[in-house]
Coordinates of C-alpha atoms and ligand atoms in Angstrom, one line a residue:
M406 CA 8.1 5.7 1.6
C407 CA 8.4 9.4 2.1
G408 CA 6.4 11.4 4.2
I409 CA 5.4 15.3 5.0
V410 CA 3.9 16.5 7.5
G411 CA 3.4 20.9 8.3
Y412 CA 1.7 22.5 10.8
V413 CA 0.5 26.2 11.1
G414 CA -1.4 27.3 14.4
E415 CA -0.6 28.7 18.1
R416 CA 0.5 25.4 19.5
R417 CA 4.5 24.6 19.7
A418 CA 4.5 23.0 16.2
A419 CA 7.5 20.5 16.7
P420 CA 5.7 18.2 19.0
V421 CA 2.6 17.7 16.7
I422 CA 5.5 17.3 13.4
L423 CA 7.0 14.8 15.5
D424 CA 3.9 13.2 16.3
G425 CA 2.7 13.5 12.6
L426 CA 5.7 11.7 11.6
R427 CA 5.8 9.0 14.4
R428 CA 2.3 8.3 12.4
L429 CA 3.9 8.1 9.0
E430 CA 6.7 5.4 10.0
Y431 CA 5.2 2.3 8.8
R432 CA 5.3 4.1 5.4
G433 CA 9.1 2.9 5.5
Y434 CA 11.8 5.5 6.0
D435 CA 15.4 5.6 6.8
S436 CA 16.1 9.2 8.2
A437 CA 13.8 11.9 9.3
G438 CA 14.0 15.4 10.0
L439 CA 12.4 18.7 10.9
A440 CA 12.4 22.7 9.9
V441 CA 10.7 25.4 12.8
L442 CA 10.4 28.7 12.0
A443 CA 12.1 30.5 14.6
G444 CA 12.3 34.5 14.4
D445 CA 14.2 35.7 11.3
H446 CA 15.6 32.1 10.2
V447 CA 14.8 28.2 10.3
D448 CA 16.1 26.0 12.4
T449 CA 16.5 22.0 11.1
V450 CA 17.2 19.4 12.9
R451 CA 17.6 16.1 10.9
R452 CA 18.6 12.6 11.9
V453 CA 19.1 8.8 10.3
G454 CA 17.2 6.5 11.8
H455 CA 14.1 6.2 13.8
V456 CA 11.9 9.4 14.4
A457 CA 12.6 8.1 18.3
A458 CA 16.5 9.5 17.6
L459 CA 15.0 12.6 15.9
L460 CA 12.9 13.2 18.7
A461 CA 15.6 12.9 21.1
A462 CA 17.5 15.3 18.9
V463 CA 14.8 18.2 19.2
P464 CA 15.6 20.7 21.8
P465 CA 13.0 21.6 24.1
E466 CA 14.0 25.6 23.0
L467 CA 12.6 24.9 19.7
E468 CA 9.5 27.3 20.0
G469 CA 8.1 28.0 16.5
T470 CA 4.6 27.2 16.0
T471 CA 5.2 27.1 11.7
A472 CA 6.9 24.0 10.7
I473 CA 7.4 20.9 8.7
G474 CA 8.6 17.6 9.0
H475 CA 9.6 14.7 6.7
T476 CA 10.8 11.3 6.4
R477 CA 13.1 10.2 4.1
W478 CA 13.6 6.6 2.1
A479 CA 16.9 6.9 0.0
T480 CA 16.7 7.3 -3.7
H481 CA 19.2 10.0 -4.5
G482 CA 21.9 9.6 -2.3
G483 CA 22.9 7.6 0.8
V484 CA 21.0 7.5 4.1
T485 CA 23.0 10.2 5.9
E486 CA 22.2 12.9 7.8
A487 CA 22.8 15.5 4.8
N488 CA 20.6 13.9 2.4
A489 CA 17.7 13.9 5.1
H490 CA 14.8 16.6 4.3
P491 CA 14.2 19.5 5.0
H492 CA 16.9 21.4 2.9
L493 CA 17.5 24.4 3.4
D494 CA 18.6 27.3 0.8
A495 CA 21.8 29.3 1.1
T496 CA 20.4 31.5 3.6
N497 CA 19.0 29.2 5.7
R498 CA 15.8 31.1 5.5
I499 CA 13.7 28.9 3.1
A500 CA 13.3 25.0 4.0
L501 CA 11.8 22.1 1.6
A502 CA 10.8 19.1 2.0
H503 CA 10.0 16.6 -1.1
N504 CA 8.1 13.3 -1.7
G505 CA 8.5 12.1 -5.2
I506 CA 11.6 12.3 -7.8
I507 CA 13.0 15.4 -10.0
E508 CA 14.2 13.9 -13.3
N509 CA 16.1 16.5 -14.6
H510 CA 17.7 17.1 -11.1
T511 CA 21.5 16.3 -12.8
T512 CA 21.1 19.0 -15.5
L513 CA 19.4 21.8 -13.2
R514 CA 22.0 20.9 -10.7
A515 CA 24.7 21.7 -13.2
R516 CA 23.3 25.1 -14.2
L517 CA 22.9 26.1 -10.5
E518 CA 26.2 25.2 -9.7
E519 CA 27.5 26.9 -12.6
E520 CA 25.6 30.3 -11.2
G521 CA 27.7 29.9 -8.0
F522 CA 25.1 28.0 -5.7
K523 CA 26.6 25.6 -3.7
F524 CA 25.5 22.1 -2.7
R525 CA 25.3 20.2 0.7
S526 CA 23.4 17.0 -0.2
E527 CA 23.7 14.2 -3.1
T528 CA 19.6 14.6 -3.2
D529 CA 17.4 15.4 -6.4
T530 CA 15.5 17.5 -3.8
E531 CA 18.4 20.1 -3.1
V532 CA 18.0 22.0 -6.1
L533 CA 14.5 22.8 -5.6
V534 CA 15.1 24.6 -2.5
H535 CA 17.8 26.7 -4.5
L536 CA 15.4 27.5 -7.1
V537 CA 13.0 28.4 -4.6
H538 CA 15.6 31.0 -3.6
K539 CA 16.8 32.0 -6.8
F540 CA 13.6 33.2 -7.7
Y541 CA 12.1 34.7 -4.4
T542 CA 11.5 38.4 -4.5
G543 CA 9.1 38.4 -1.8
D544 CA 6.4 36.7 -2.7
P545 CA 6.6 33.0 -1.5
E546 CA 4.3 31.5 -3.7
A547 CA 5.3 33.0 -7.2
A548 CA 8.9 32.2 -6.2
V549 CA 7.6 27.8 -5.7
K550 CA 5.7 28.2 -9.1
T551 CA 8.4 29.7 -11.2
A552 CA 10.7 27.1 -9.2
L553 CA 8.4 24.1 -10.5
G554 CA 7.8 25.6 -13.6
L555 CA 11.5 24.0 -14.3
V556 CA 11.3 20.9 -13.1
Q557 CA 10.1 17.6 -14.3
G558 CA 9.3 14.5 -12.4
T559 CA 7.2 13.6 -9.4
Y560 CA 6.4 16.0 -6.1
G561 CA 4.4 16.8 -3.3
I562 CA 6.7 19.7 -1.5
A563 CA 6.0 21.4 1.3
V564 CA 8.0 25.0 1.9
I565 CA 8.2 27.7 4.9
F566 CA 10.2 31.4 4.6
A567 CA 11.4 32.8 7.5
E568 CA 10.3 36.0 6.2
H569 CA 6.5 34.4 6.4
P570 CA 5.8 33.4 9.7
G571 CA 2.5 31.5 9.9
V572 CA 2.8 30.5 6.0
I573 CA 3.4 26.9 4.4
I574 CA 3.2 27.0 0.4
A575 CA 2.5 22.9 -0.7
A576 CA 2.5 21.7 -4.2
R577 CA 1.5 18.3 -5.7
N578 CA 2.1 16.4 -9.1
G579 CA 2.0 12.7 -8.5
S580 CA 2.9 12.4 -5.1
P581 CA 0.0 13.2 -2.8
L582 CA -0.5 15.8 0.3
V583 CA -4.1 16.7 1.7
V584 CA -4.6 20.0 4.1
G585 CA -6.3 19.1 7.6
K586 CA -8.4 21.4 8.8
G587 CA -8.2 22.3 12.3
N588 CA -9.9 25.0 14.9
G589 CA -7.2 28.0 14.5
E590 CA -4.6 25.7 12.8
T591 CA -3.9 24.0 9.6
F592 CA -2.0 20.5 9.0
L593 CA -0.4 19.2 6.2
A594 CA 0.5 16.0 5.6
S595 CA 1.3 13.4 2.6
D596 CA -1.1 10.8 4.2
P597 CA -4.1 11.5 6.5
H598 CA -2.9 9.0 8.6
A599 CA -0.2 11.6 10.1
L600 CA -3.7 13.7 11.2
S601 CA -5.8 11.3 12.6
A602 CA -4.8 12.5 16.0
H603 CA -5.5 16.4 15.3
T604 CA -8.6 16.2 12.6
R605 CA -10.6 13.9 10.1
E606 CA -11.7 16.9 7.7
V607 CA -9.3 17.0 5.0
V608 CA -9.1 18.5 1.5
Y609 CA -7.0 16.2 -1.0
L610 CA -5.1 18.4 -3.7
E611 CA -5.1 17.2 -7.0
D612 CA -1.9 17.4 -9.3
R613 CA -1.1 21.2 -10.1
D614 CA -2.2 22.5 -7.4
I615 CA -0.4 24.9 -5.1
V616 CA -1.6 25.7 -1.8
R617 CA -1.0 28.6 0.8
I618 CA -1.7 27.5 3.9
E619 CA -2.0 29.7 7.3
A620 CA -3.8 29.1 10.9
N621 CA -7.1 30.2 9.5
G622 CA -7.5 28.5 6.2
W623 CA -6.2 27.9 2.9
T624 CA -6.3 29.0 -0.3
I625 CA -5.7 26.9 -3.4
S626 CA -4.7 27.9 -7.3
R627 CA -3.7 26.0 -10.1
M628 CA -0.2 25.7 -11.3
D629 CA -1.2 27.7 -14.5
G630 CA -2.8 30.1 -12.9
G631 CA -6.1 30.7 -11.3
G632 CA -7.4 29.6 -8.0
V633 CA -9.6 27.0 -7.1
S634 CA -11.7 25.1 -4.0
R635 CA -11.7 21.8 -3.5
N636 CA -14.4 19.9 -1.3
V637 CA -13.6 19.3 2.8
E638 CA -14.1 15.3 3.4
V639 CA -14.6 14.0 6.6
L640 CA -12.8 10.3 7.1
G641 CA -14.6 7.4 8.2
E642 CA -14.5 6.4 11.6
E643 CA -12.6 3.3 10.7
W644 CA -9.8 5.8 9.7
A645 CA -9.6 7.4 13.2
E646 CA -7.0 7.5 15.5
E647 CA -6.1 4.0 16.8
G648 CA -3.0 2.1 18.5
R649 CA -1.9 -1.4 18.4
G650 CA -4.1 -2.3 21.5
D651 CA -3.2 -5.4 23.1
F652 CA -1.1 -6.9 20.3
S653 CA 2.5 -7.1 20.4
H654 CA 2.8 -5.9 16.3
H655 CA 0.3 -4.2 14.0
M656 CA 0.9 -7.2 12.0
L657 CA -0.7 -9.5 14.6
K658 CA -3.7 -6.7 15.1
E659 CA -4.1 -6.7 11.4
I660 CA -4.4 -10.2 10.9
H661 CA -6.7 -10.6 13.9
E662 CA -9.0 -8.0 12.9
Q663 CA -9.8 -9.8 9.3
P664 CA -13.0 -11.3 11.1
E665 CA -14.3 -7.3 11.3
S666 CA -12.8 -6.0 8.1
L667 CA -14.1 -8.5 6.0
A668 CA -17.6 -8.1 7.6
R669 CA -17.4 -4.4 6.7
C670 CA -16.3 -5.1 2.7
L671 CA -19.2 -7.2 2.6
R672 CA -21.8 -5.5 4.4
G673 CA -24.8 -4.2 2.4
R674 CA -22.8 -5.6 -0.8
V675 CA -24.1 -9.0 -1.2
V676 CA -27.5 -9.1 -1.4
P677 CA -29.5 -12.5 -0.6
E678 CA -32.6 -11.7 -1.9
L679 CA -31.7 -11.1 -5.3
G680 CA -28.9 -14.2 -5.1
G681 CA -26.6 -11.3 -6.0
A682 CA -24.7 -8.2 -5.2
R683 CA -24.7 -4.5 -5.4
L684 CA -21.6 -2.4 -6.0
G685 CA -22.4 0.9 -6.3
G686 CA -19.5 2.3 -7.3
L687 CA -19.0 0.3 -10.3
E688 CA -22.2 2.1 -12.3
L689 CA -22.2 -0.3 -15.0
S690 CA -25.9 -1.6 -15.8
P691 CA -26.7 -5.0 -16.5
R692 CA -26.4 -4.1 -20.7
D693 CA -22.7 -2.8 -19.9
I694 CA -21.9 -5.9 -17.9
A695 CA -23.2 -8.0 -20.5
S696 CA -21.0 -6.6 -22.9
I697 CA -17.4 -6.9 -21.3
R698 CA -15.3 -8.9 -23.9
H699 CA -12.3 -9.0 -21.5
I700 CA -11.3 -8.1 -17.4
T701 CA -7.7 -7.7 -16.5
V702 CA -7.1 -7.2 -12.8
L703 CA -3.6 -5.2 -11.9
G704 CA -1.7 -4.8 -9.0
C705 CA 1.5 -4.9 -7.4
G706 CA 2.7 -7.9 -4.8
T707 CA 0.1 -8.5 -2.7
S708 CA -2.4 -7.0 -4.5
F709 CA -1.4 -8.3 -7.5
H710 CA -2.2 -11.7 -5.5
A711 CA -5.5 -11.0 -4.6
G712 CA -5.9 -9.8 -8.4
L713 CA -5.2 -13.3 -9.6
V714 CA -7.7 -14.9 -7.3
G715 CA -10.0 -12.0 -8.6
A716 CA -9.4 -12.7 -12.4
A717 CA -10.3 -16.1 -11.5
A718 CA -13.9 -15.3 -10.1
M719 CA -14.2 -13.2 -12.7
E720 CA -13.5 -16.0 -15.3
G721 CA -15.0 -19.1 -13.2
L722 CA -18.1 -17.7 -11.9
A723 CA -19.2 -14.7 -14.2
R724 CA -17.7 -16.3 -17.2
I725 CA -15.6 -13.1 -18.3
P726 CA -12.5 -14.0 -19.9
A727 CA -9.7 -12.2 -17.2
S728 CA -6.4 -12.3 -16.5
A729 CA -4.4 -10.8 -13.8
E730 CA -1.2 -8.7 -14.8
I731 CA 1.8 -7.3 -12.7
A732 CA 1.1 -3.3 -13.4
S733 CA 4.8 -2.4 -13.7
E734 CA 5.1 -4.7 -16.4
F735 CA 1.3 -3.6 -18.0
R736 CA 2.4 0.0 -18.2
Y737 CA 5.3 -0.3 -20.6
R738 CA 3.8 -3.2 -22.9
N739 CA 2.1 -1.0 -24.9
P740 CA -1.2 -2.9 -24.1
V741 CA -3.7 -3.1 -27.0
I742 CA -7.3 -2.1 -25.5
G743 CA -10.5 -2.8 -26.7
P744 CA -13.5 -0.6 -26.2
D745 CA -15.4 -3.7 -24.2
D746 CA -12.2 -4.2 -22.1
L747 CA -12.5 -3.7 -18.3
F748 CA -9.4 -3.0 -15.6
F749 CA -9.6 -3.1 -12.0
A750 CA -6.6 -1.2 -10.5
V751 CA -6.2 -3.2 -6.8
S752 CA -3.8 -1.3 -4.1
Q753 CA -4.2 -1.0 -0.6
S754 CA -2.3 2.5 -0.4
G755 CA -3.8 3.6 -3.6
E756 CA -0.3 5.6 -4.3
T757 CA 1.4 2.5 -5.7
A758 CA 3.5 4.3 -8.6
D759 CA 3.7 1.4 -10.7
T760 CA -0.4 0.8 -10.2
L761 CA -1.1 4.5 -10.7
G762 CA 0.7 4.4 -13.8
A763 CA -1.0 1.7 -15.3
V764 CA -4.3 3.2 -14.8
K765 CA -3.2 6.2 -16.7
E766 CA -1.8 3.9 -19.5
V767 CA -5.4 2.6 -19.9
Q768 CA -7.0 5.7 -19.7
V769 CA -4.8 7.2 -22.2
K770 CA -5.6 4.2 -24.3
G771 CA -9.6 4.7 -23.9
G772 CA -10.1 1.9 -21.8
R773 CA -12.3 1.9 -18.4
V774 CA -10.8 1.2 -14.8
F775 CA -12.2 0.6 -11.6
G776 CA -10.1 1.3 -8.4
V777 CA -10.2 -1.9 -5.5
V778 CA -8.2 0.3 -3.0
N779 CA -8.3 1.0 0.9
V780 CA -7.0 4.6 1.4
V781 CA -10.0 7.0 0.6
G782 CA -9.3 9.7 -1.4
S783 CA -6.0 7.8 -2.2
S784 CA -4.6 8.5 -6.1
I785 CA -5.5 5.5 -8.2
A786 CA -9.4 5.9 -6.2
R787 CA -9.6 9.6 -7.5
T788 CA -7.8 8.7 -10.6
C789 CA -10.2 6.1 -11.4
G790 CA -12.8 8.0 -10.4
H791 CA -15.2 4.6 -9.7
G792 CA -14.6 1.8 -8.0
V793 CA -15.0 -0.3 -4.5
Y794 CA -13.3 0.7 -1.6
V795 CA -12.8 -2.5 0.1
H796 CA -12.9 -1.0 3.9
S797 CA -9.9 -2.9 5.6
G798 CA -9.6 0.2 7.5
P799 CA -6.0 1.5 8.5
E800 CA -3.2 -1.1 7.8
I801 CA 0.3 -0.1 9.7
A802 CA 2.3 -3.3 9.4
V803 CA 4.3 -3.0 6.1
A804 CA 3.5 -6.7 5.4
S805 CA -0.1 -6.5 3.6
T806 CA -2.4 -9.2 5.1
K807 CA -6.0 -7.6 6.2
A808 CA -6.0 -5.7 3.0
F809 CA -5.5 -8.9 0.9
T810 CA -8.8 -10.8 2.5
S811 CA -10.7 -7.7 1.9
Q812 CA -9.4 -6.8 -1.8
V813 CA -10.3 -11.1 -2.4
A814 CA -13.6 -10.2 -1.0
A815 CA -14.5 -6.9 -2.9
M816 CA -13.3 -8.8 -5.8
L817 CA -15.3 -11.9 -5.3
V818 CA -18.6 -9.4 -4.8
A819 CA -17.6 -7.6 -8.1
A820 CA -17.7 -11.5 -9.6
L821 CA -20.6 -12.3 -8.2
S822 CA -22.7 -9.4 -9.5
F823 CA -21.2 -9.8 -12.8
A824 CA -22.3 -13.8 -12.4
R825 CA -25.9 -13.0 -11.8
T826 CA -26.1 -11.0 -15.2
R827 CA -23.5 -13.4 -17.1
A828 CA -24.0 -17.3 -15.7
L829 CA -25.4 -17.6 -12.8
G830 CA -29.4 -18.3 -11.6
P831 CA -30.6 -16.7 -8.6
H832 CA -30.0 -20.1 -6.4
E833 CA -26.3 -20.5 -7.3
G834 CA -25.9 -16.7 -6.8
K835 CA -27.5 -16.8 -3.1
A836 CA -25.4 -19.9 -2.4
F837 CA -22.2 -18.1 -3.3
G838 CA -23.5 -15.1 -1.6
D839 CA -24.4 -17.0 1.8
E840 CA -20.9 -18.7 1.7
L841 CA -19.4 -15.1 1.6
L842 CA -21.7 -13.8 4.1
A843 CA -20.4 -16.4 6.5
I844 CA -17.0 -16.1 6.1
P845 CA -15.9 -13.6 8.7
E846 CA -17.4 -15.6 11.4
R847 CA -15.7 -18.7 10.3
V848 CA -12.1 -16.7 10.2
G849 CA -12.7 -15.6 13.3
E850 CA -13.1 -18.9 14.4
W851 CA -10.4 -20.1 13.1
L852 CA -8.3 -17.5 14.3
A853 CA -9.4 -18.1 18.0
S854 CA -8.8 -21.6 17.9
E855 CA -5.1 -21.5 15.7
P856 CA -4.0 -25.0 15.2
R857 CA -0.8 -25.6 17.4
S858 CA 0.7 -27.0 14.1
V859 CA 1.3 -23.4 13.0
M860 CA 4.2 -23.4 15.0
D861 CA 5.6 -27.0 14.0
A862 CA 5.7 -25.3 10.7
V863 CA 7.0 -22.5 11.8
D864 CA 10.0 -24.4 13.2
L865 CA 10.5 -26.2 10.1
C866 CA 10.6 -22.7 8.3
S867 CA 13.1 -21.0 10.1
K868 CA 15.2 -23.3 10.4
G869 CA 15.4 -24.0 6.6
R870 CA 17.8 -22.6 4.2
F871 CA 14.7 -21.7 1.6
V872 CA 11.0 -22.7 1.4
F873 CA 8.8 -23.8 -1.3
F874 CA 5.2 -22.8 -1.4
L875 CA 2.7 -24.8 -4.0
G876 CA -0.8 -24.6 -5.3
R877 CA -2.8 -24.8 -7.7
G878 CA -5.4 -22.3 -9.5
V879 CA -6.3 -19.9 -6.6
S880 CA -3.9 -21.7 -4.3
H881 CA -1.4 -20.8 -6.6
A882 CA -2.3 -17.4 -5.7
V883 CA -2.1 -18.0 -2.1
A884 CA 1.1 -20.0 -2.1
L885 CA 2.6 -16.6 -3.8
E886 CA 1.0 -14.5 -1.2
G887 CA 2.5 -16.7 1.8
A888 CA 6.0 -16.7 -0.1
L889 CA 5.8 -12.9 -0.4
K890 CA 4.9 -12.8 3.4
L891 CA 7.9 -15.2 4.7
K892 CA 10.5 -13.4 2.6
E893 CA 9.6 -9.8 3.8
I894 CA 9.2 -10.2 7.4
A895 CA 11.1 -13.4 8.2
Y896 CA 13.8 -12.9 5.3
V897 CA 13.6 -16.6 4.5
P898 CA 14.3 -17.2 1.0
C899 CA 11.1 -18.5 -0.6
M900 CA 9.3 -19.8 -4.1
A901 CA 6.3 -20.8 -5.1
Y902 CA 5.3 -22.5 -7.8
P903 CA 1.9 -23.7 -9.2
A904 CA 2.2 -27.2 -8.1
A905 CA 2.4 -29.0 -11.6
E906 CA 5.5 -27.0 -12.2
M907 CA 7.8 -28.6 -10.0
K908 CA 8.6 -31.7 -12.1
H909 CA 9.4 -28.6 -14.8
G910 CA 12.6 -27.9 -13.3
P911 CA 12.4 -26.7 -9.7
I912 CA 12.1 -29.9 -8.2
A913 CA 15.8 -30.2 -8.3
L914 CA 16.4 -28.1 -5.6
I915 CA 14.4 -30.6 -3.2
D916 CA 16.8 -32.3 -1.0
K917 CA 16.2 -34.3 2.5
G918 CA 14.6 -31.9 4.6
T919 CA 13.3 -29.4 2.4
P920 CA 10.6 -27.2 4.1
V921 CA 7.6 -27.4 1.1
I922 CA 4.1 -25.6 2.1
V923 CA 1.3 -27.5 0.0
I924 CA -2.1 -25.5 -0.2
V925 CA -4.8 -28.5 -0.8
P926 CA -8.3 -27.2 -0.8
D927 CA -10.6 -30.2 -1.2
D928 CA -11.7 -29.6 -4.9
V929 CA -11.3 -30.8 -8.2
M930 CA -7.1 -30.3 -8.0
R931 CA -6.8 -31.9 -4.8
D932 CA -5.7 -35.4 -6.0
K933 CA -3.3 -34.0 -8.9
T934 CA -2.1 -31.6 -5.9
L935 CA -1.5 -34.7 -3.5
S936 CA 0.4 -36.4 -6.4
T937 CA 3.1 -33.6 -6.4
I938 CA 3.3 -34.1 -2.6
Q939 CA 4.1 -37.8 -3.4
E940 CA 7.0 -36.6 -5.5
V941 CA 8.7 -34.2 -3.1
K942 CA 8.1 -36.1 -0.3
A943 CA 9.5 -39.3 -2.4
R944 CA 12.8 -36.9 -2.8
G945 CA 13.3 -36.2 1.0
A946 CA 10.9 -32.8 1.3
R947 CA 9.1 -32.2 4.9
V948 CA 5.8 -31.3 3.7
I949 CA 3.3 -28.9 5.3
V950 CA 0.0 -29.3 4.2
V951 CA -2.7 -26.8 4.3
H952 CA -6.4 -28.6 3.8
T953 CA -9.5 -28.6 4.3
A954 CA -10.8 -29.7 7.6
G955 CA -11.8 -33.7 7.9
D956 CA -9.8 -34.5 4.8
T957 CA -7.8 -37.4 6.5
H958 CA -6.0 -38.3 3.5
A959 CA -4.4 -35.0 2.8
A960 CA -3.9 -34.8 6.7
K961 CA -2.1 -38.3 6.7
V962 CA 0.6 -37.7 3.7
A963 CA 1.5 -33.9 5.6
D964 CA 4.7 -34.2 8.2
I965 CA 2.5 -31.2 9.5
S966 CA -1.2 -30.6 8.8
I967 CA -2.8 -27.4 9.1
P968 CA -6.6 -27.8 8.4
V969 CA -8.9 -24.8 7.5
P970 CA -12.7 -24.6 7.2
R971 CA -13.8 -26.0 3.9
A972 CA -14.9 -24.0 1.8
S973 CA -15.7 -23.2 -2.3
T974 CA -12.6 -23.3 -4.3
L975 CA -12.9 -19.3 -5.1
I976 CA -13.6 -18.3 -1.7
S977 CA -11.0 -20.7 0.0
P978 CA -8.1 -18.2 -0.3
L979 CA -9.9 -16.5 2.7
L980 CA -9.3 -19.3 4.6
S981 CA -5.9 -20.9 3.2
V982 CA -4.2 -17.7 3.8
L983 CA -4.8 -17.3 7.5
P984 CA -1.9 -19.8 8.7
L985 CA 0.5 -18.6 6.1
Q986 CA 0.1 -15.2 7.6
L987 CA 0.3 -16.5 10.8
L988 CA 3.4 -18.5 9.5
A989 CA 5.5 -15.9 8.5
Y990 CA 4.3 -13.2 11.6
R991 CA 5.8 -16.0 14.1
A992 CA 8.6 -17.1 12.0
G993 CA 9.6 -13.4 11.8
L994 CA 9.5 -13.1 15.7
A995 CA 11.5 -16.1 16.1
L996 CA 14.0 -15.3 14.0
G997 CA 14.3 -11.3 15.6
R998 CA 13.1 -9.6 12.7
D999 CA 11.6 -5.9 12.8
I1000 CA 7.9 -7.4 12.1
D1001 CA 6.3 -4.4 11.2
R1002 CA 8.9 -2.5 9.8
P1003 CA 10.8 -4.6 7.7
R1004 CA 13.9 -3.8 6.1
N1005 CA 14.2 -2.1 2.9
L1006 CA 9.9 -2.2 2.7
A1007 CA 7.8 0.7 2.0
K1008 CA 4.5 0.6 2.9
S1009 CA 3.6 2.5 0.1
V1010 CA 6.0 2.3 -3.2
T1011 CA 5.4 5.9 -4.6
V1012 CA 8.6 5.2 -7.1
E1013 CA 8.7 3.6 -10.0
Ligands
AGP1122 C1 2.7 -6.6 1.1 O1 3.3 -7.4 2.3 C2 3.7 -6.2 0.4 N1 4.3 -4.7 1.2 C3 3.5 -5.3 -0.9 O2 4.1 -5.8 -2.0 C4 2.4 -4.2 -1.4 O3 1.7 -5.2 -1.8 C5 2.5 -3.6 -2.6 O4 3.9 -2.8 -2.9 C6 1.2 -3.3 -3.4 O5 1.2 -2.1 -2.6 P1 -0.5 -1.6 -2.7 O6 -1.3 -2.6 -2.3 O7 -0.7 -0.2 -1.8 O8 -0.4 -0.9 -3.8

């Protein structure tokens, strides 16, 4: 969603800001703007649409060396230039960009209007810049602090003052901000990715931190007083600057990166000599593992689907009762949490507000929650304190692909490590671990020889009115994930069901030619799923079957057959999801969609 970039140094700031905003485009936004300190005033340029439109509008004479920029994903007020950030105070001498939501903005606005402040936008944010102006008596930090003392809600803000060239004041509460250390220059961003061209040395701000940023450093204090120092962290290699390479879209590149991202996720964690696995970040002794009573895996969207596979592995392999829940529902249902319950919060971005809210709810109730997170230093990773990084590397396309497979792999490794304590002998553990370790290569081989039938499926699905996805057990999670991909990238209406549910209602929708995609690994549920295929075929459905290579019967009942390599049930999602990712990508392409930035979506959903 919204993004913030700031720069203080000796360079012309506007190009640095524009480059940072371009790197944040993947998060999803609908307008962009920047504010540059220019002599005794602030110049702003704001545009609806892509950063390219902003770039075209920024005049070359915009010379200042202190600036802030913003990409906005509209929440309060339409997608207009007036609502785009940064917002200015009445004197045009203070500019402010904001991520998050000011919940009491209506009351604050009414009060400010009574006092004579004139509003120029419909946003919740504008109250902040007027409050900062109202309390400004020469000390920018004090003004920001006093203003923030009146607001309820979440914020990551960046503020510049014409009277203080070379200074940015930033503050965070529930919306991430990082400071980037340069050489004689300092950066600010809501996401370290924006800084990847300039520095890998970053400082993550904590909630209720306020920071004064200057070219040669920064000072952090707490909203309730007192200074604080925070460590400089160095981002890993995989987060270094990268582009699309030879791929036409980030999504395709990320699909093809899965052999590497999976290898990175598994490396050093599966230990064949022990017939088990080691996950340093979990810090659980065998005794702790033995006493776990129930595991709940929390997440949203794709991360929830990965969580379904994770929960199935915890139960099936480690024999621990487990379930997965959508984080946004969990957090408000006043869950009962026992002392021996364990939670995992799965999130690519580590910033999803619903998942973060669920983590906090678990913690308020005294529960233990581990993160299964991709973005290092993100809010969920930091709030959990312990967990597993999935090491996918940056995922830029809005549609999650390589993060899904790494999340599943990380959960399978965790399940294997628990299983060695609770259920499995060394030989069974080793067999599972060996199969996992072989997965990156098998994924690579399948991707290198993508069956032509994927294109036949694209043809059928992009012409269909809607598409059904069916599977059982973990293949139901894959069906959900395939349907989500096709919806978000190709905008094709889809439904995913556990296959046996069809006869309880949804089968009424099957008509002549309805595309039905069925995921049928050669496991204990195979024959039952094949029966469902017969039932939908009898009613005219055209069936695309994703099945185990060599399963000739499954291939024969299919109108379109897509073979994937043989794998044991719990590992099979890592292979059966591949054709569905490519199907969504290719259908989106065929229908002329904006693959990496599908309409209405944001990569990192930081509001409820
Ligand atoms: C995935 O393709 C989606 N765009 C979306 O469902 C995503 O998985 C969800 O918003 C959760 O994000 P997270 O993994 O960053 O928490």
